[in-house]
Amino acid sequence: QVQLVESGGGLVQAGGSLRLSCVASGDIFSRYTMGWFRQAPGKEREFVAGIEWSGVSPYYGDSAKGRFTISRDNAKNTVYLQMHSLKLEDTAVYYCAAKLGIRESRVPKEYRFWGQGTQVTVSS
């Protein structure tokens, strides 16, 4: 079992940048594929980015490609989401999630462990 705690959200102007962090505890971090998801009010949870244990092969949802970068530091039990060129539509609660194994996944129900979320608000 792993516990996840996100941080780094906040209010930012359109075009700005934020870096989200997610610290894991309770199990061997490198056993897990990590993902970032987001959920805006009234919308379904959306896949943003994922990364397997080695960090070599990140993958992204369409909304994140070219603007967001996911990375991980297994020595620090931390996964990051660097976000640039933020848009109003990026406003959402961002969640860190973990799944055992190396298989790539963009499906929320395949991730067993979730953080509490961190709010990102992009203003005009």
Short mmCIF file of C-alpha atoms in Angstrom, two decimals:
data_model
loop_
_atom_site.label_atom_id
_atom_site.label_comp_id
_atom_site.label_asym_id
_atom_site.label_seq_id
_atom_site.Cartn_x
_atom_site.Cartn_y
_atom_site.Cartn_z
CA GLN A 1 0.00 0.00 0.00
CA VAL A 2 1.23 3.50 -0.80
CA GLN A 3 0.13 6.91 0.42
CA LEU A 4 0.33 9.92 -1.89
CA VAL A 5 0.45 13.61 -1.01
CA GLU A 6 0.33 16.28 -3.71
CA SER A 7 1.51 19.86 -3.43
CA GLY A 8 2.31 22.81 -5.63
CA GLY A 9 -1.11 23.85 -6.82
CA GLY A 10 -2.28 27.42 -6.71
CA LEU A 11 -3.49 30.42 -8.67
CA VAL A 12 -1.57 31.34 -11.80
CA GLN A 13 -2.22 33.63 -14.75
CA ALA A 14 -2.81 32.22 -18.19
CA GLY A 15 0.51 31.57 -19.89
CA GLY A 16 2.24 30.94 -16.59
CA SER A 17 3.83 27.82 -15.13
CA LEU A 18 3.45 25.60 -12.10
CA ARG A 19 5.19 22.49 -10.86
CA LEU A 20 3.20 19.92 -8.97
CA SER A 21 4.84 17.39 -6.70
CA CYS A 22 3.58 14.12 -5.30
CA VAL A 23 5.42 12.37 -2.49
CA ALA A 24 4.80 8.67 -1.93
CA SER A 25 5.27 6.67 1.23
CA GLY A 26 4.50 3.24 2.55
CA ASP A 27 5.94 1.00 -0.15
CA ILE A 28 8.77 0.74 -2.63
CA PHE A 29 8.15 3.68 -4.93
CA SER A 30 9.85 2.16 -7.95
CA ARG A 31 7.30 -0.69 -8.00
CA TYR A 32 4.66 1.74 -9.19
CA THR A 33 3.69 3.35 -12.43
CA MET A 34 2.62 6.89 -11.55
CA GLY A 35 0.01 9.06 -13.15
CA TRP A 36 -1.40 12.55 -12.99
CA PHE A 37 -5.11 13.08 -13.57
CA ARG A 38 -7.30 16.12 -13.27
CA GLN A 39 -10.95 16.81 -12.71
CA ALA A 40 -12.80 20.04 -13.37
CA PRO A 41 -16.23 20.73 -11.87
CA GLY A 42 -18.93 18.80 -13.68
CA LYS A 43 -16.45 16.84 -15.77
CA GLU A 44 -15.03 13.35 -15.66
CA ARG A 45 -11.58 12.67 -14.35
CA GLU A 46 -9.10 13.13 -17.19
CA PHE A 47 -5.72 11.51 -17.73
CA VAL A 48 -2.90 14.04 -17.92
CA ALA A 49 0.38 12.12 -17.85
CA GLY A 50 1.93 8.84 -16.76
CA ILE A 51 5.40 7.48 -16.14
CA GLU A 52 6.73 3.98 -15.56
CA TRP A 53 9.21 3.04 -12.87
CA SER A 54 12.38 4.01 -14.73
CA GLY A 55 11.13 7.36 -15.94
CA VAL A 56 12.38 6.62 -19.44
CA SER A 57 9.02 6.46 -21.20
CA PRO A 58 6.53 9.10 -20.08
CA TYR A 59 3.21 9.38 -21.91
CA TYR A 60 0.66 12.13 -22.09
CA GLY A 61 -2.94 12.94 -22.64
CA ASP A 62 -3.76 15.18 -25.57
CA SER A 63 -4.29 18.21 -23.36
CA ALA A 64 -0.78 17.93 -21.91
CA LYS A 65 1.31 17.20 -24.97
CA GLY A 66 3.90 19.86 -25.64
CA ARG A 67 3.12 21.85 -22.48
CA PHE A 68 3.46 19.48 -19.52
CA THR A 69 6.32 17.23 -18.47
CA ILE A 70 6.08 14.36 -16.01
CA SER A 71 9.18 13.12 -14.25
CA ARG A 72 10.07 11.11 -11.18
CA ASP A 73 12.87 10.87 -8.67
CA ASN A 74 12.85 7.40 -7.16
CA ALA A 75 15.45 8.39 -4.56
CA LYS A 76 13.01 11.01 -3.26
CA ASN A 77 9.84 8.94 -3.77
CA THR A 78 8.47 11.85 -5.76
CA VAL A 79 6.76 12.37 -9.08
CA TYR A 80 6.49 15.81 -10.63
CA LEU A 81 4.29 17.52 -13.18
CA GLN A 82 5.84 20.60 -14.72
CA MET A 83 3.19 22.67 -16.45
CA HIS A 84 3.91 25.51 -18.87
CA SER A 85 1.74 27.77 -21.02
CA LEU A 86 -1.20 27.21 -18.74
CA LYS A 87 -4.67 27.89 -20.12
CA LEU A 88 -7.97 28.69 -18.47
CA GLU A 89 -9.15 25.19 -19.32
CA ASP A 90 -6.35 23.68 -17.26
CA THR A 91 -8.20 24.78 -14.13
CA ALA A 92 -9.00 21.63 -12.15
CA VAL A 93 -8.11 19.56 -9.15
CA TYR A 94 -4.99 17.59 -10.03
CA TYR A 95 -4.55 14.11 -8.59
CA CYS A 96 -1.52 11.91 -8.31
CA ALA A 97 -2.18 8.18 -8.66
CA ALA A 98 -0.21 4.95 -8.47
CA LYS A 99 -0.59 1.47 -9.95
CA LEU A 100 1.54 -1.58 -9.56
CA GLY A 101 3.36 -2.86 -12.61
CA ILE A 102 4.87 -1.27 -15.67
CA ARG A 103 1.99 -1.39 -18.10
CA GLU A 104 1.02 2.00 -19.47
CA SER A 105 -2.46 3.11 -18.52
CA ARG A 106 -4.64 6.16 -19.03
CA VAL A 107 -7.66 4.71 -17.24
CA PRO A 108 -8.41 6.00 -13.73
CA LYS A 109 -9.89 2.74 -12.47
CA GLU A 110 -6.61 0.94 -13.16
CA TYR A 111 -4.84 3.12 -10.61
CA ARG A 112 -5.31 1.74 -7.12
CA PHE A 113 -3.93 4.54 -4.96
CA TRP A 114 -4.80 8.22 -5.08
CA GLY A 115 -3.75 11.43 -3.40
CA GLN A 116 -6.18 13.99 -2.04
CA GLY A 117 -5.65 16.37 -4.95
CA THR A 118 -4.30 19.87 -5.34
CA GLN A 119 -6.24 22.75 -6.87
CA VAL A 120 -4.84 24.51 -9.93
CA THR A 121 -6.65 27.68 -10.96
CA VAL A 122 -5.66 29.56 -14.09
CA SER A 123 -6.91 33.13 -14.37
CA SER A 124 -7.14 35.47 -17.33
#
